[in-house]
Coordinates of N, CA and C in Angstrom, one line a residue:
D1 N -12.2 -31.6 14.0 CA -11.8 -31.1 12.7 C -10.4 -31.6 12.3
L2 N -10.0 -31.2 11.1 CA -8.7 -31.7 10.6 C -7.5 -31.4 11.4
F3 N -7.5 -30.1 11.9 CA -6.3 -29.7 12.7 C -6.2 -30.5 14.0
K4 N -7.3 -30.7 14.6 CA -7.3 -31.5 15.9 C -6.8 -33.0 15.6
M5 N -7.3 -33.5 14.5 CA -6.9 -34.9 14.1 C -5.4 -34.9 13.8
M6 N -4.9 -33.9 13.1 CA -3.5 -33.9 12.8 C -2.6 -33.7 14.0
R7 N -3.1 -33.0 15.0 CA -2.3 -32.8 16.2 C -2.1 -34.2 16.9
T8 N -3.0 -35.1 16.8 CA -2.9 -36.4 17.5 C -2.0 -37.3 16.8
Q9 N -1.7 -37.1 15.5 CA -0.8 -37.9 14.8 C 0.7 -37.5 15.0
S10 N 1.6 -38.4 14.9 CA 3.0 -38.1 15.2 C 3.7 -37.6 13.9
E11 N 3.1 -37.7 12.7 CA 3.9 -37.3 11.6 C 3.7 -35.8 11.2
G12 N 2.8 -35.1 11.9 CA 2.6 -33.7 11.5 C 1.8 -33.6 10.2
G13 N 2.1 -32.6 9.4 CA 1.5 -32.4 8.2 C 1.5 -31.0 7.7
R14 N 0.7 -30.7 6.7 CA 0.7 -29.4 6.1 C -0.7 -29.0 5.7
I15 N -1.1 -27.8 6.0 CA -2.4 -27.3 5.7 C -2.1 -26.0 4.8
I16 N -2.8 -26.0 3.7 CA -2.6 -24.9 2.7 C -4.0 -24.3 2.4
N17 N -4.2 -23.1 2.9 CA -5.4 -22.4 2.6 C -5.3 -21.5 1.3
I18 N -6.5 -21.4 0.7 CA -6.5 -20.6 -0.5 C -7.2 -19.3 -0.2
G19 N -6.4 -18.2 -0.1 CA -7.0 -16.9 0.2 C -7.3 -16.1 -1.1
S20 N -6.9 -14.9 -1.1 CA -7.2 -14.0 -2.2 C -6.4 -12.7 -2.0
I21 N -6.0 -12.1 -3.1 CA -5.3 -10.9 -3.1 C -6.2 -9.8 -2.4
A22 N -7.5 -10.1 -2.4 CA -8.4 -9.2 -1.7 C -8.1 -9.0 -0.3
A23 N -7.4 -9.9 0.3 CA -7.0 -9.8 1.7 C -5.9 -8.7 1.9
I24 N -5.3 -8.4 0.8 CA -4.2 -7.4 0.8 C -4.6 -6.1 0.2
S25 N -5.4 -6.3 -0.9 CA -5.8 -5.1 -1.7 C -7.3 -5.3 -2.1
P26 N -8.2 -4.9 -1.2 CA -9.6 -5.1 -1.5 C -10.1 -4.3 -2.7
R27 N -11.2 -4.8 -3.2 CA -11.9 -4.1 -4.3 C -13.1 -3.3 -3.7
P28 N -13.6 -2.3 -4.3 CA -14.8 -1.7 -3.9 C -16.0 -2.6 -3.9
D29 N -16.9 -2.4 -3.0 CA -18.2 -3.2 -3.0 C -18.0 -4.7 -2.8
T30 N -17.0 -5.1 -2.0 CA -16.7 -6.5 -1.8 C -16.5 -6.8 -0.3
V31 N -17.3 -6.1 0.5 CA -17.1 -6.2 2.0 C -17.1 -7.6 2.5
A32 N -18.1 -8.4 2.2 CA -18.2 -9.7 2.7 C -17.1 -10.6 2.2
Y33 N -16.8 -10.5 1.0 CA -15.7 -11.3 0.4 C -14.3 -11.0 1.0
T34 N -14.1 -9.7 1.1 CA -12.8 -9.2 1.6 C -12.7 -9.5 3.1
T35 N -13.8 -9.4 3.9 CA -13.7 -9.8 5.3 C -13.4 -11.2 5.5
S36 N -14.0 -12.1 4.6 CA -13.8 -13.5 4.8 C -12.3 -13.8 4.5
K37 N -11.7 -13.1 3.5 CA -10.3 -13.4 3.2 C -9.4 -12.9 4.2
F38 N -9.7 -11.7 4.8 CA -8.9 -11.2 6.0 C -9.0 -12.3 7.1
A39 N -10.2 -12.8 7.4 CA -10.4 -13.8 8.4 C -9.5 -15.0 8.2
L40 N -9.5 -15.4 6.9 CA -8.7 -16.6 6.6 C -7.2 -16.4 6.8
V41 N -6.7 -15.2 6.7 CA -5.3 -14.8 7.0 C -5.1 -15.0 8.5
G42 N -6.0 -14.5 9.3 CA -5.9 -14.7 10.8 C -6.0 -16.2 11.2
L43 N -6.9 -16.9 10.6 CA -7.0 -18.3 10.9 C -5.7 -19.0 10.5
T44 N -5.1 -18.7 9.4 CA -3.9 -19.4 8.9 C -2.7 -19.1 9.9
Q45 N -2.6 -17.8 10.2 CA -1.5 -17.4 11.1 C -1.7 -18.0 12.5
S46 N -2.9 -18.1 13.0 CA -3.1 -18.7 14.3 C -2.8 -20.2 14.3
L47 N -3.3 -20.9 13.3 CA -3.1 -22.3 13.2 C -1.6 -22.6 13.0
A48 N -0.9 -21.7 12.3 CA 0.6 -21.9 12.1 C 1.3 -21.9 13.4
L49 N 0.9 -20.9 14.3 CA 1.5 -20.9 15.6 C 1.2 -22.1 16.4
D50 N -0.1 -22.5 16.4 CA -0.6 -23.6 17.2 C 0.0 -24.9 16.7
G51 N 0.2 -25.0 15.4 CA 0.7 -26.3 14.8 C 2.2 -26.5 14.8
R52 N 2.9 -25.4 15.0 CA 4.4 -25.6 14.9 C 4.9 -26.6 15.8
S53 N 4.5 -26.7 17.1 CA 5.1 -27.7 18.0 C 4.6 -29.1 17.7
H54 N 3.6 -29.2 16.8 CA 3.1 -30.6 16.4 C 3.6 -31.0 15.0
G55 N 4.5 -30.2 14.5 CA 5.1 -30.5 13.2 C 4.1 -30.2 12.0
I56 N 3.1 -29.3 12.3 CA 2.1 -29.0 11.3 C 2.4 -27.6 10.8
A57 N 2.7 -27.6 9.5 CA 3.0 -26.3 8.8 C 1.7 -25.8 8.2
V58 N 1.4 -24.5 8.3 CA 0.2 -24.0 7.8 C 0.5 -22.7 7.0
G59 N 0.1 -22.7 5.8 CA 0.4 -21.5 4.9 C -0.9 -21.1 4.1
I60 N -0.7 -20.1 3.3 CA -1.8 -19.6 2.5 C -1.3 -19.1 1.2
V61 N -2.1 -19.2 0.2 CA -1.8 -18.7 -1.2 C -2.8 -17.6 -1.5
H62 N -2.3 -16.5 -2.0 CA -3.2 -15.4 -2.3 C -3.2 -15.1 -3.8
P63 N -4.0 -15.9 -4.5 CA -4.1 -15.6 -6.0 C -4.8 -14.3 -6.3
G64 N -4.4 -13.7 -7.4 CA -5.2 -12.6 -7.9 C -6.3 -13.1 -8.7
N65 N -6.5 -12.4 -9.9 CA -7.6 -12.8 -10.8 C -7.3 -14.2 -11.4
V66 N -8.2 -15.1 -11.2 CA -8.1 -16.5 -11.7 C -9.2 -16.7 -12.7
L67 N -8.9 -17.2 -13.9 CA -9.9 -17.6 -14.8 C -10.6 -18.8 -14.3
S68 N -11.9 -18.7 -14.2 CA -12.8 -19.8 -13.7 C -14.2 -19.5 -14.1
D69 N -15.0 -20.5 -13.8 CA -16.5 -20.4 -14.0 C -17.1 -19.4 -13.0
M70 N -16.4 -18.9 -12.0 CA -16.9 -18.0 -11.1 C -17.0 -16.6 -11.6
I71 N -16.4 -16.3 -12.7 CA -16.4 -15.0 -13.3 C -17.0 -15.0 -14.7
S72 N -17.9 -14.2 -15.0 CA -18.6 -14.2 -16.3 C -17.6 -13.6 -17.4
A73 N -17.9 -13.9 -18.6 CA -17.1 -13.4 -19.7 C -17.2 -11.9 -19.8
E74 N -18.4 -11.3 -19.4 CA -18.5 -9.9 -19.4 C -17.7 -9.2 -18.3
E75 N -17.6 -9.9 -17.1 CA -16.8 -9.3 -16.0 C -15.3 -9.4 -16.4
E76 N -14.9 -10.5 -17.0 CA -13.5 -10.7 -17.4 C -13.2 -9.6 -18.4
A77 N -14.0 -9.3 -19.4 CA -13.8 -8.3 -20.4 C -13.7 -6.9 -19.7
R78 N -14.6 -6.6 -18.8 CA -14.6 -5.4 -18.1 C -13.3 -5.1 -17.4
R79 N -12.8 -6.2 -16.7 CA -11.6 -6.0 -15.9 C -10.4 -5.9 -16.8
R80 N -10.4 -6.7 -17.9 CA -9.3 -6.6 -18.9 C -9.2 -5.2 -19.4
A81 N -10.4 -4.6 -19.7 CA -10.4 -3.2 -20.2 C -9.8 -2.2 -19.2
L82 N -9.8 -2.6 -18.0 CA -9.2 -1.7 -16.9 C -7.8 -2.0 -16.7
G83 N -7.2 -2.9 -17.5 CA -5.8 -3.3 -17.4 C -5.5 -4.4 -16.5
E84 N -6.5 -5.1 -16.0 CA -6.2 -6.3 -15.1 C -5.9 -7.5 -16.0
D85 N -5.2 -8.4 -15.4 CA -4.8 -9.6 -16.1 C -5.3 -10.8 -15.3
F86 N -5.3 -12.0 -15.8 CA -5.8 -13.2 -15.2 C -4.8 -14.3 -15.3
M87 N -4.8 -15.2 -14.3 CA -4.0 -16.4 -14.3 C -4.8 -17.6 -14.5
P88 N -4.3 -18.6 -15.1 CA -5.0 -19.9 -15.2 C -5.1 -20.6 -13.8
P89 N -6.1 -21.4 -13.5 CA -6.1 -22.0 -12.2 C -4.9 -23.0 -12.0
E90 N -4.3 -23.4 -13.0 CA -3.2 -24.3 -12.9 C -2.0 -23.6 -12.2
A91 N -1.9 -22.3 -12.4 CA -0.9 -21.5 -11.7 C -1.0 -21.6 -10.2
V92 N -2.3 -21.5 -9.7 CA -2.6 -21.6 -8.3 C -2.2 -23.0 -7.8
A93 N -2.7 -24.0 -8.6 CA -2.4 -25.4 -8.3 C -0.9 -25.7 -8.2
D94 N -0.1 -25.1 -9.1 CA 1.3 -25.2 -9.1 C 1.9 -24.7 -7.8
S95 N 1.4 -23.5 -7.4 CA 1.9 -22.9 -6.1 C 1.6 -23.8 -4.9
V96 N 0.4 -24.4 -4.9 CA 0.0 -25.3 -3.8 C 0.9 -26.5 -3.8
L97 N 1.1 -27.1 -5.0 CA 2.0 -28.3 -5.1 C 3.4 -27.9 -4.6
H98 N 3.9 -26.8 -5.0 CA 5.3 -26.4 -4.5 C 5.3 -26.4 -3.0
M99 N 4.3 -25.8 -2.4 CA 4.3 -25.7 -0.9 C 4.2 -27.1 -0.3
T100 N 3.5 -28.1 -0.9 CA 3.4 -29.4 -0.4 C 4.8 -30.1 -0.5
L101 N 5.6 -29.7 -1.4 CA 6.9 -30.4 -1.6 C 8.0 -29.8 -0.8
L102 N 7.8 -28.7 0.0 CA 8.8 -28.1 0.8 C 9.2 -29.0 1.9
P103 N 10.4 -28.9 2.4 CA 10.9 -29.8 3.5 C 9.9 -29.7 4.7
R104 N 9.8 -30.7 5.4 CA 8.8 -30.8 6.5 C 9.0 -29.7 7.6
N105 N 10.2 -29.2 7.8 CA 10.5 -28.3 8.9 C 10.3 -26.8 8.4
T106 N 9.6 -26.6 7.3 CA 9.4 -25.2 6.8 C 8.0 -24.9 6.8

């Protein structure tokens, strides 16, 4: 896998996982989704510890509601009526880009 390959290289690297705010604040009726996002947090933290001595930084971004094809217009309207807001996918991309530009030792 990628992590094993990165460990054998001398230049280290960066792994950025895309989680979800559901890992911090789950919604009702989303057991499978929430569980997978909690698991991703554990994976990220474990890889971060294992990668540190190899110069591999591992982090995670937890976006909230992101406008995408994964959510129907009806569901978006329902959530907006409840006071929820949405971010464009570019906001998530900007966060990931920022993380890739951090100094190597962070």
